[in-house]
Amino acid sequence: MTVVAVPATLPHPDLVVSDLPDTSPLSADESAELYAAMFKDVVRAADASGGELLVNYRAADDLPDRYDSDPEAELRALTAEAVNDIADVRFEVQVGSNRAARVGNTITHLLDEEGVRSAAVADPRAPLLGRSQIDSAAMKLRTNELVLGPAAGGRIYFAGCTEPIDFEDAYRPPALETFSVRGHDAGHDIEFVESLPVVEDGDDLLTLCSRIRSRVTAGRIVPQYTTELLDDLGLFVTDEDGEAVLGRE
């Protein structure tokens, strides 16, 4: 069984997807709502897969002083809206000074200290990640030590390991190449799952919105919470002088 860790931050303005308000029609509050919806879709997919879901959250002490909140309580409440039985979900504090350190500590602890066969991290900003991709990655991890999920711009939305790699600065752009080099240096066999969008800015949101609308038209599976929110926000992709742009009803 693969343990799938979802590293999450409180879905509050300025803490998550902070580039969206300046690069899309969304306000800071709406961007935080979108993050929460994407997080719910990702944890729902991980919970429905054959793996074990672990929500890794940023501790209150690791957030700016102006946020007087309980991260675990808020993320538990969001997770409870998305999964069948929250009792099956683990919640643990992230440990580390930056993203790569926190991910590395989680993966290494699971593999070396808990003795799980495979451990993965899934980006909560990749709502098109579904059960099929997670289960496909788990299958590939049976014969490969490192499995990566590529995203646009050389980023990744998923990384799974059966043996640790050197995680120091592993997310240095392009993260896809950096992780691959680290895996190669460790002597690992490396595989990939399909490319999916990670939403950090307006261009990413345009890509996600277009893919979701296309899936709706085709009658295919869509991420429920993200799709419902995009509908509520009235976002769509339109043509403007031959260029695709985000519009809003």
PDB file of C-alpha atoms in Angstrom:
ATOM      1  CA  MET A   1       0.000   0.000   0.000  1.00  0.00           C
ATOM      2  CA  THR A   2       1.268   3.465  -0.918  1.00  0.00           C
ATOM      3  CA  VAL A   3       0.934   6.207   1.681  1.00  0.00           C
ATOM      4  CA  VAL A   4      -0.149   9.374  -0.172  1.00  0.00           C
ATOM      5  CA  ALA A   5       0.758  12.544   1.687  1.00  0.00           C
ATOM      6  CA  VAL A   6      -1.038  15.771   0.781  1.00  0.00           C
ATOM      7  CA  PRO A   7       0.977  18.733   2.127  1.00  0.00           C
ATOM      8  CA  ALA A   8      -1.554  21.447   2.904  1.00  0.00           C
ATOM      9  CA  THR A   9      -1.652  25.001   4.206  1.00  0.00           C
ATOM     10  CA  LEU A  10      -4.587  26.843   5.726  1.00  0.00           C
ATOM     11  CA  PRO A  11      -6.778  27.980   2.805  1.00  0.00           C
ATOM     12  CA  HIS A  12      -6.562  31.654   3.757  1.00  0.00           C
ATOM     13  CA  PRO A  13      -5.749  34.649   1.533  1.00  0.00           C
ATOM     14  CA  ASP A  14      -2.017  35.387   1.166  1.00  0.00           C
ATOM     15  CA  LEU A  15      -1.114  31.893   2.389  1.00  0.00           C
ATOM     16  CA  VAL A  16      -2.131  29.905  -0.706  1.00  0.00           C
ATOM     17  CA  VAL A  17      -2.098  30.497  -4.502  1.00  0.00           C
ATOM     18  CA  SER A  18      -1.080  34.089  -3.803  1.00  0.00           C
ATOM     19  CA  ASP A  19      -0.294  34.797  -7.487  1.00  0.00           C
ATOM     20  CA  LEU A  20      -3.873  34.166  -8.616  1.00  0.00           C
ATOM     21  CA  PRO A  21      -5.426  37.523  -7.610  1.00  0.00           C
ATOM     22  CA  ASP A  22      -2.914  39.423  -9.778  1.00  0.00           C
ATOM     23  CA  THR A  23      -3.081  37.066 -12.757  1.00  0.00           C
ATOM     24  CA  SER A  24      -6.735  36.018 -12.940  1.00  0.00           C
ATOM     25  CA  PRO A  25     -10.243  37.440 -12.394  1.00  0.00           C
ATOM     26  CA  LEU A  26     -10.298  35.974  -8.856  1.00  0.00           C
ATOM     27  CA  SER A  27      -9.958  37.966  -5.658  1.00  0.00           C
ATOM     28  CA  ALA A  28      -7.711  36.833  -2.808  1.00  0.00           C
ATOM     29  CA  ASP A  29     -10.691  35.400  -0.933  1.00  0.00           C
ATOM     30  CA  GLU A  30     -11.930  33.565  -4.033  1.00  0.00           C
ATOM     31  CA  SER A  31      -8.444  32.202  -4.680  1.00  0.00           C
ATOM     32  CA  ALA A  32      -8.382  30.774  -1.155  1.00  0.00           C
ATOM     33  CA  GLU A  33     -11.807  29.212  -1.780  1.00  0.00           C
ATOM     34  CA  LEU A  34     -10.433  27.613  -4.932  1.00  0.00           C
ATOM     35  CA  TYR A  35      -7.486  26.189  -2.999  1.00  0.00           C
ATOM     36  CA  ALA A  36      -9.880  24.652  -0.472  1.00  0.00           C
ATOM     37  CA  ALA A  37     -11.950  23.095  -3.260  1.00  0.00           C
ATOM     38  CA  MET A  38      -8.863  21.697  -5.005  1.00  0.00           C
ATOM     39  CA  PHE A  39      -7.574  20.304  -1.716  1.00  0.00           C
ATOM     40  CA  LYS A  40     -10.877  18.490  -1.155  1.00  0.00           C
ATOM     41  CA  ASP A  41     -10.763  16.948  -4.626  1.00  0.00           C
ATOM     42  CA  VAL A  42      -7.197  15.717  -4.114  1.00  0.00           C
ATOM     43  CA  VAL A  43      -7.817  14.185  -0.686  1.00  0.00           C
ATOM     44  CA  ARG A  44     -11.003  12.595  -2.022  1.00  0.00           C
ATOM     45  CA  ALA A  45      -9.016  10.958  -4.828  1.00  0.00           C
ATOM     46  CA  ALA A  46      -6.299   9.774  -2.469  1.00  0.00           C
ATOM     47  CA  ASP A  47      -8.864   8.374  -0.041  1.00  0.00           C
ATOM     48  CA  ALA A  48     -10.676   6.534  -2.848  1.00  0.00           C
ATOM     49  CA  SER A  49      -7.451   5.016  -4.162  1.00  0.00           C
ATOM     50  CA  GLY A  50      -5.801   1.862  -2.919  1.00  0.00           C
ATOM     51  CA  GLY A  51      -3.406   3.933  -0.807  1.00  0.00           C
ATOM     52  CA  GLU A  52      -3.486   5.450   2.663  1.00  0.00           C
ATOM     53  CA  LEU A  53      -4.192   9.182   2.967  1.00  0.00           C
ATOM     54  CA  LEU A  54      -1.967  11.378   5.114  1.00  0.00           C
ATOM     55  CA  VAL A  55      -2.720  15.100   5.405  1.00  0.00           C
ATOM     56  CA  ASN A  56       0.505  16.943   6.230  1.00  0.00           C
ATOM     57  CA  TYR A  57      -0.333  20.393   7.540  1.00  0.00           C
ATOM     58  CA  ARG A  58       1.663  23.524   8.292  1.00  0.00           C
ATOM     59  CA  ALA A  59       1.638  24.067  12.047  1.00  0.00           C
ATOM     60  CA  ALA A  60       0.260  27.289  13.535  1.00  0.00           C
ATOM     61  CA  ASP A  61       3.770  28.256  14.714  1.00  0.00           C
ATOM     62  CA  ASP A  62       4.929  28.081  11.098  1.00  0.00           C
ATOM     63  CA  LEU A  63       2.363  30.669   9.925  1.00  0.00           C
ATOM     64  CA  PRO A  64       2.394  34.479  10.196  1.00  0.00           C
ATOM     65  CA  ASP A  65       1.353  35.815  13.614  1.00  0.00           C
ATOM     66  CA  ARG A  66      -1.787  37.415  12.171  1.00  0.00           C
ATOM     67  CA  TYR A  67      -3.324  33.970  11.635  1.00  0.00           C
ATOM     68  CA  ASP A  68      -4.890  32.899  14.916  1.00  0.00           C
ATOM     69  CA  SER A  69      -6.202  29.579  13.635  1.00  0.00           C
ATOM     70  CA  ASP A  70      -6.000  25.859  14.289  1.00  0.00           C
ATOM     71  CA  PRO A  71      -4.657  24.392  11.005  1.00  0.00           C
ATOM     72  CA  GLU A  72      -5.425  20.790  11.897  1.00  0.00           C
ATOM     73  CA  ALA A  73      -9.016  21.557  12.914  1.00  0.00           C
ATOM     74  CA  GLU A  74      -9.713  23.538   9.732  1.00  0.00           C
ATOM     75  CA  LEU A  75      -8.148  20.944   7.443  1.00  0.00           C
ATOM     76  CA  ARG A  76      -9.918  18.134   9.285  1.00  0.00           C
ATOM     77  CA  ALA A  77     -13.219  19.894   8.659  1.00  0.00           C
ATOM     78  CA  LEU A  78     -12.470  20.260   4.941  1.00  0.00           C
ATOM     79  CA  THR A  79     -11.306  16.665   4.674  1.00  0.00           C
ATOM     80  CA  ALA A  80     -14.444  15.423   6.428  1.00  0.00           C
ATOM     81  CA  GLU A  81     -16.508  17.034   3.662  1.00  0.00           C
ATOM     82  CA  ALA A  82     -14.636  15.052   1.016  1.00  0.00           C
ATOM     83  CA  VAL A  83     -13.975  11.552   2.379  1.00  0.00           C
ATOM     84  CA  ASN A  84     -16.266   8.764   3.511  1.00  0.00           C
ATOM     85  CA  ASP A  85     -14.647   8.144   6.887  1.00  0.00           C
ATOM     86  CA  ILE A  86     -12.221  10.669   8.338  1.00  0.00           C
ATOM     87  CA  ALA A  87     -11.205   8.123  10.970  1.00  0.00           C
ATOM     88  CA  ASP A  88      -9.154   6.442   8.235  1.00  0.00           C
ATOM     89  CA  VAL A  89      -7.169   9.640   7.517  1.00  0.00           C
ATOM     90  CA  ARG A  90      -3.897  10.501   9.248  1.00  0.00           C
ATOM     91  CA  PHE A  91      -3.085  14.125  10.151  1.00  0.00           C
ATOM     92  CA  GLU A  92       0.504  15.067  10.946  1.00  0.00           C
ATOM     93  CA  VAL A  93       2.461  18.313  11.194  1.00  0.00           C
ATOM     94  CA  GLN A  94       4.954  19.104   8.454  1.00  0.00           C
ATOM     95  CA  VAL A  95       8.560  19.374   9.626  1.00  0.00           C
ATOM     96  CA  GLY A  96      11.166  21.363   7.720  1.00  0.00           C
ATOM     97  CA  SER A  97      12.336  24.857   6.804  1.00  0.00           C
ATOM     98  CA  ASN A  98      11.081  24.822   3.195  1.00  0.00           C
ATOM     99  CA  ARG A  99       8.933  22.811   0.803  1.00  0.00           C
ATOM    100  CA  ALA A 100      11.660  20.383  -0.252  1.00  0.00           C
ATOM    101  CA  ALA A 101      12.714  19.762   3.345  1.00  0.00           C
ATOM    102  CA  ARG A 102       9.142  19.163   4.481  1.00  0.00           C
ATOM    103  CA  VAL A 103       8.424  16.744   1.643  1.00  0.00           C
ATOM    104  CA  GLY A 104      11.757  15.008   2.123  1.00  0.00           C
ATOM    105  CA  ASN A 105      11.206  14.578   5.856  1.00  0.00           C
ATOM    106  CA  THR A 106       7.751  13.105   5.278  1.00  0.00           C
ATOM    107  CA  ILE A 107       8.807  10.649   2.571  1.00  0.00           C
ATOM    108  CA  THR A 108      11.994   9.594   4.353  1.00  0.00           C
ATOM    109  CA  HIS A 109      10.202   9.099   7.672  1.00  0.00           C
ATOM    110  CA  LEU A 110       7.541   6.926   6.065  1.00  0.00           C
ATOM    111  CA  LEU A 111      10.069   4.780   4.202  1.00  0.00           C
ATOM    112  CA  ASP A 112      12.827   4.509   6.811  1.00  0.00           C
ATOM    113  CA  GLU A 113      11.036   4.844  10.148  1.00  0.00           C
ATOM    114  CA  GLU A 114       7.621   3.352   9.428  1.00  0.00           C
ATOM    115  CA  GLY A 115       8.812   0.825   6.889  1.00  0.00           C
ATOM    116  CA  VAL A 116       6.092   1.440   4.297  1.00  0.00           C
ATOM    117  CA  ARG A 117       6.791  -0.048   0.895  1.00  0.00           C
ATOM    118  CA  SER A 118       6.105   3.165  -1.017  1.00  0.00           C
ATOM    119  CA  ALA A 119       5.331   6.759  -0.126  1.00  0.00           C
ATOM    120  CA  ALA A 120       4.165   9.635  -2.296  1.00  0.00           C
ATOM    121  CA  VAL A 121       3.353  13.316  -2.106  1.00  0.00           C
ATOM    122  CA  ALA A 122       0.444  14.821  -4.065  1.00  0.00           C
ATOM    123  CA  ASP A 123       0.100  18.557  -4.637  1.00  0.00           C
ATOM    124  CA  PRO A 124      -3.249  19.886  -3.307  1.00  0.00           C
ATOM    125  CA  ARG A 125      -3.364  22.340  -6.229  1.00  0.00           C
ATOM    126  CA  ALA A 126      -3.770  19.532  -8.805  1.00  0.00           C
ATOM    127  CA  PRO A 127      -7.507  18.776  -8.681  1.00  0.00           C
ATOM    128  CA  LEU A 128      -7.537  16.659 -11.853  1.00  0.00           C
ATOM    129  CA  LEU A 129      -5.481  14.081  -9.977  1.00  0.00           C
ATOM    130  CA  GLY A 130      -7.840  11.145  -9.665  1.00  0.00           C
ATOM    131  CA  ARG A 131      -7.930   7.674  -8.246  1.00  0.00           C
ATOM    132  CA  SER A 132      -6.791   6.187 -11.553  1.00  0.00           C
ATOM    133  CA  GLN A 133      -3.567   8.232 -11.636  1.00  0.00           C
ATOM    134  CA  ILE A 134      -2.756   7.405  -8.007  1.00  0.00           C
ATOM    135  CA  ASP A 135      -3.377   3.702  -8.525  1.00  0.00           C
ATOM    136  CA  SER A 136      -1.372   3.782 -11.759  1.00  0.00           C
ATOM    137  CA  ALA A 137       1.541   5.371  -9.905  1.00  0.00           C
ATOM    138  CA  ALA A 138       1.287   2.730  -7.174  1.00  0.00           C
ATOM    139  CA  MET A 139       1.508   0.006  -9.812  1.00  0.00           C
ATOM    140  CA  LYS A 140       4.571   1.628 -11.362  1.00  0.00           C
ATOM    141  CA  LEU A 141       6.183   1.850  -7.909  1.00  0.00           C
ATOM    142  CA  ARG A 142       6.204  -1.950  -7.788  1.00  0.00           C
ATOM    143  CA  THR A 143       8.970  -1.992 -10.391  1.00  0.00           C
ATOM    144  CA  ASN A 144      10.443   1.517 -10.148  1.00  0.00           C
ATOM    145  CA  GLU A 145      11.940   3.370  -7.197  1.00  0.00           C
ATOM    146  CA  LEU A 146      10.719   6.798  -8.335  1.00  0.00           C
ATOM    147  CA  VAL A 147       7.483   7.794 -10.102  1.00  0.00           C
ATOM    148  CA  LEU A 148       6.794  11.404 -11.083  1.00  0.00           C
ATOM    149  CA  GLY A 149       3.701  13.262 -12.244  1.00  0.00           C
ATOM    150  CA  PRO A 150       4.735  16.108 -14.590  1.00  0.00           C
ATOM    151  CA  ALA A 151       3.021  19.497 -14.770  1.00  0.00           C
ATOM    152  CA  ALA A 152       3.493  22.457 -17.119  1.00  0.00           C
ATOM    153  CA  GLY A 153       6.690  24.461 -16.915  1.00  0.00           C
ATOM    154  CA  GLY A 154       8.808  21.583 -15.669  1.00  0.00           C
ATOM    155  CA  ARG A 155       6.887  21.311 -12.402  1.00  0.00           C
ATOM    156  CA  ILE A 156       5.538  18.168 -10.744  1.00  0.00           C
ATOM    157  CA  TYR A 157       2.240  17.431  -9.001  1.00  0.00           C
ATOM    158  CA  PHE A 158       3.175  13.954  -7.739  1.00  0.00           C
ATOM    159  CA  ALA A 159       6.298  12.191  -6.558  1.00  0.00           C
ATOM    160  CA  GLY A 160       6.352   8.622  -5.273  1.00  0.00           C
ATOM    161  CA  CYS A 161       9.325   6.670  -3.931  1.00  0.00           C
ATOM    162  CA  THR A 162      10.201   3.239  -2.664  1.00  0.00           C
ATOM    163  CA  GLU A 163      13.696   4.435  -1.723  1.00  0.00           C
ATOM    164  CA  PRO A 164      14.640   7.971  -0.619  1.00  0.00           C
ATOM    165  CA  ILE A 165      16.449  10.480  -2.811  1.00  0.00           C
ATOM    166  CA  ASP A 166      18.395  13.625  -1.918  1.00  0.00           C
ATOM    167  CA  PHE A 167      15.549  16.086  -1.340  1.00  0.00           C
ATOM    168  CA  GLU A 168      17.681  19.181  -0.704  1.00  0.00           C
ATOM    169  CA  ASP A 169      16.453  21.879  -3.133  1.00  0.00           C
ATOM    170  CA  ALA A 170      14.582  19.132  -5.000  1.00  0.00           C
ATOM    171  CA  TYR A 171      11.926  21.620  -6.163  1.00  0.00           C
ATOM    172  CA  ARG A 172      14.508  23.872  -7.809  1.00  0.00           C
ATOM    173  CA  PRO A 173      13.099  24.651 -11.286  1.00  0.00           C
ATOM    174  CA  PRO A 174      12.611  22.668 -13.352  1.00  0.00           C
ATOM    175  CA  ALA A 175      11.536  20.345 -10.537  1.00  0.00           C
ATOM    176  CA  LEU A 176      10.777  17.500 -12.951  1.00  0.00           C
ATOM    177  CA  GLU A 177      14.397  17.433 -14.077  1.00  0.00           C
ATOM    178  CA  THR A 178      15.768  17.997 -10.578  1.00  0.00           C
ATOM    179  CA  PHE A 179      13.820  15.055  -9.148  1.00  0.00           C
ATOM    180  CA  SER A 180      14.833  12.909 -12.131  1.00  0.00           C
ATOM    181  CA  VAL A 181      18.511  13.726 -11.673  1.00  0.00           C
ATOM    182  CA  ARG A 182      18.294  12.962  -7.956  1.00  0.00           C
ATOM    183  CA  GLY A 183      16.632   9.642  -8.726  1.00  0.00           C
ATOM    184  CA  HIS A 184      19.239   8.805 -11.360  1.00  0.00           C
ATOM    185  CA  ASP A 185      22.067   9.722  -8.974  1.00  0.00           C
ATOM    186  CA  ALA A 186      20.571   7.329  -6.407  1.00  0.00           C
ATOM    187  CA  GLY A 187      20.513   4.538  -8.990  1.00  0.00           C
ATOM    188  CA  HIS A 188      16.720   4.472  -9.166  1.00  0.00           C
ATOM    189  CA  ASP A 189      14.543   3.333 -12.040  1.00  0.00           C
ATOM    190  CA  ILE A 190      12.217   6.237 -12.898  1.00  0.00           C
ATOM    191  CA  GLU A 191       8.726   6.208 -14.382  1.00  0.00           C
ATOM    192  CA  PHE A 192       6.039   8.817 -15.077  1.00  0.00           C
ATOM    193  CA  VAL A 193       2.284   9.184 -14.929  1.00  0.00           C
ATOM    194  CA  GLU A 194       0.254  11.499 -17.138  1.00  0.00           C
ATOM    195  CA  SER A 195       0.819  15.254 -17.068  1.00  0.00           C
ATOM    196  CA  LEU A 196      -1.778  17.298 -15.165  1.00  0.00           C
ATOM    197  CA  PRO A 197      -2.074  21.016 -14.368  1.00  0.00           C
ATOM    198  CA  VAL A 198      -0.996  22.506 -11.052  1.00  0.00           C
ATOM    199  CA  VAL A 199      -2.766  25.803 -10.319  1.00  0.00           C
ATOM    200  CA  GLU A 200      -0.436  28.572  -9.202  1.00  0.00           C
ATOM    201  CA  ASP A 201      -1.369  31.490 -11.452  1.00  0.00           C
ATOM    202  CA  GLY A 202      -3.896  32.654 -14.029  1.00  0.00           C
ATOM    203  CA  ASP A 203      -2.380  30.680 -16.907  1.00  0.00           C
ATOM    204  CA  ASP A 204      -2.653  27.494 -14.859  1.00  0.00           C
ATOM    205  CA  LEU A 205      -6.248  28.315 -13.957  1.00  0.00           C
ATOM    206  CA  LEU A 206      -7.092  28.887 -17.636  1.00  0.00           C
ATOM    207  CA  THR A 207      -5.667  25.450 -18.477  1.00  0.00           C
ATOM    208  CA  LEU A 208      -7.587  23.802 -15.656  1.00  0.00           C
ATOM    209  CA  CYS A 209     -10.840  25.564 -16.516  1.00  0.00           C
ATOM    210  CA  SER A 210     -10.599  24.568 -20.191  1.00  0.00           C
ATOM    211  CA  ARG A 211      -9.857  20.948 -19.352  1.00  0.00           C
ATOM    212  CA  ILE A 212     -12.730  20.737 -16.899  1.00  0.00           C
ATOM    213  CA  ARG A 213     -15.190  22.351 -19.332  1.00  0.00           C
ATOM    214  CA  SER A 214     -14.065  19.919 -22.027  1.00  0.00           C
ATOM    215  CA  ARG A 215     -14.617  16.981 -19.688  1.00  0.00           C
ATOM    216  CA  VAL A 216     -18.086  18.235 -18.803  1.00  0.00           C
ATOM    217  CA  THR A 217     -18.931  18.486 -22.513  1.00  0.00           C
ATOM    218  CA  ALA A 218     -17.623  14.972 -23.115  1.00  0.00           C
ATOM    219  CA  GLY A 219     -19.471  13.537 -20.127  1.00  0.00           C
ATOM    220  CA  ARG A 220     -16.239  12.511 -18.405  1.00  0.00           C
ATOM    221  CA  ILE A 221     -15.346  12.498 -14.702  1.00  0.00           C
ATOM    222  CA  VAL A 222     -14.532  15.919 -13.252  1.00  0.00           C
ATOM    223  CA  PRO A 223     -13.270  17.025  -9.814  1.00  0.00           C
ATOM    224  CA  GLN A 224     -16.543  17.737  -8.028  1.00  0.00           C
ATOM    225  CA  TYR A 225     -15.639  20.521  -5.647  1.00  0.00           C
ATOM    226  CA  THR A 226     -13.431  22.461  -8.048  1.00  0.00           C
ATOM    227  CA  THR A 227     -15.972  22.181 -10.857  1.00  0.00           C
ATOM    228  CA  GLU A 228     -18.811  23.373  -8.644  1.00  0.00           C
ATOM    229  CA  LEU A 229     -16.771  26.363  -7.468  1.00  0.00           C
ATOM    230  CA  LEU A 230     -15.738  27.346 -11.000  1.00  0.00           C
ATOM    231  CA  ASP A 231     -19.436  27.263 -11.908  1.00  0.00           C
ATOM    232  CA  ASP A 232     -20.329  29.392  -8.889  1.00  0.00           C
ATOM    233  CA  LEU A 233     -17.602  31.887  -9.772  1.00  0.00           C
ATOM    234  CA  GLY A 234     -18.783  32.041 -13.389  1.00  0.00           C
ATOM    235  CA  LEU A 235     -15.336  31.377 -14.859  1.00  0.00           C
ATOM    236  CA  PHE A 236     -14.938  30.296 -18.469  1.00  0.00           C
ATOM    237  CA  VAL A 237     -12.353  30.418 -21.254  1.00  0.00           C
ATOM    238  CA  THR A 238     -13.098  32.602 -24.248  1.00  0.00           C
ATOM    239  CA  ASP A 239     -11.404  33.898 -27.379  1.00  0.00           C
ATOM    240  CA  GLU A 240     -10.057  37.436 -27.417  1.00  0.00           C
ATOM    241  CA  ASP A 241      -8.343  38.489 -30.632  1.00  0.00           C
ATOM    242  CA  GLY A 242      -7.283  34.921 -31.302  1.00  0.00           C
ATOM    243  CA  GLU A 243      -6.010  34.304 -27.778  1.00  0.00           C
ATOM    244  CA  ALA A 244      -7.575  32.178 -25.079  1.00  0.00           C
ATOM    245  CA  VAL A 245      -8.366  34.234 -21.981  1.00  0.00           C
ATOM    246  CA  LEU A 246     -10.278  33.715 -18.758  1.00  0.00           C
ATOM    247  CA  GLY A 247     -13.691  35.319 -18.716  1.00  0.00           C
ATOM    248  CA  ARG A 248     -16.277  35.724 -16.000  1.00  0.00           C
ATOM    249  CA  GLU A 249     -20.060  35.881 -16.190  1.00  0.00           C
TER     250      GLU A 249
END
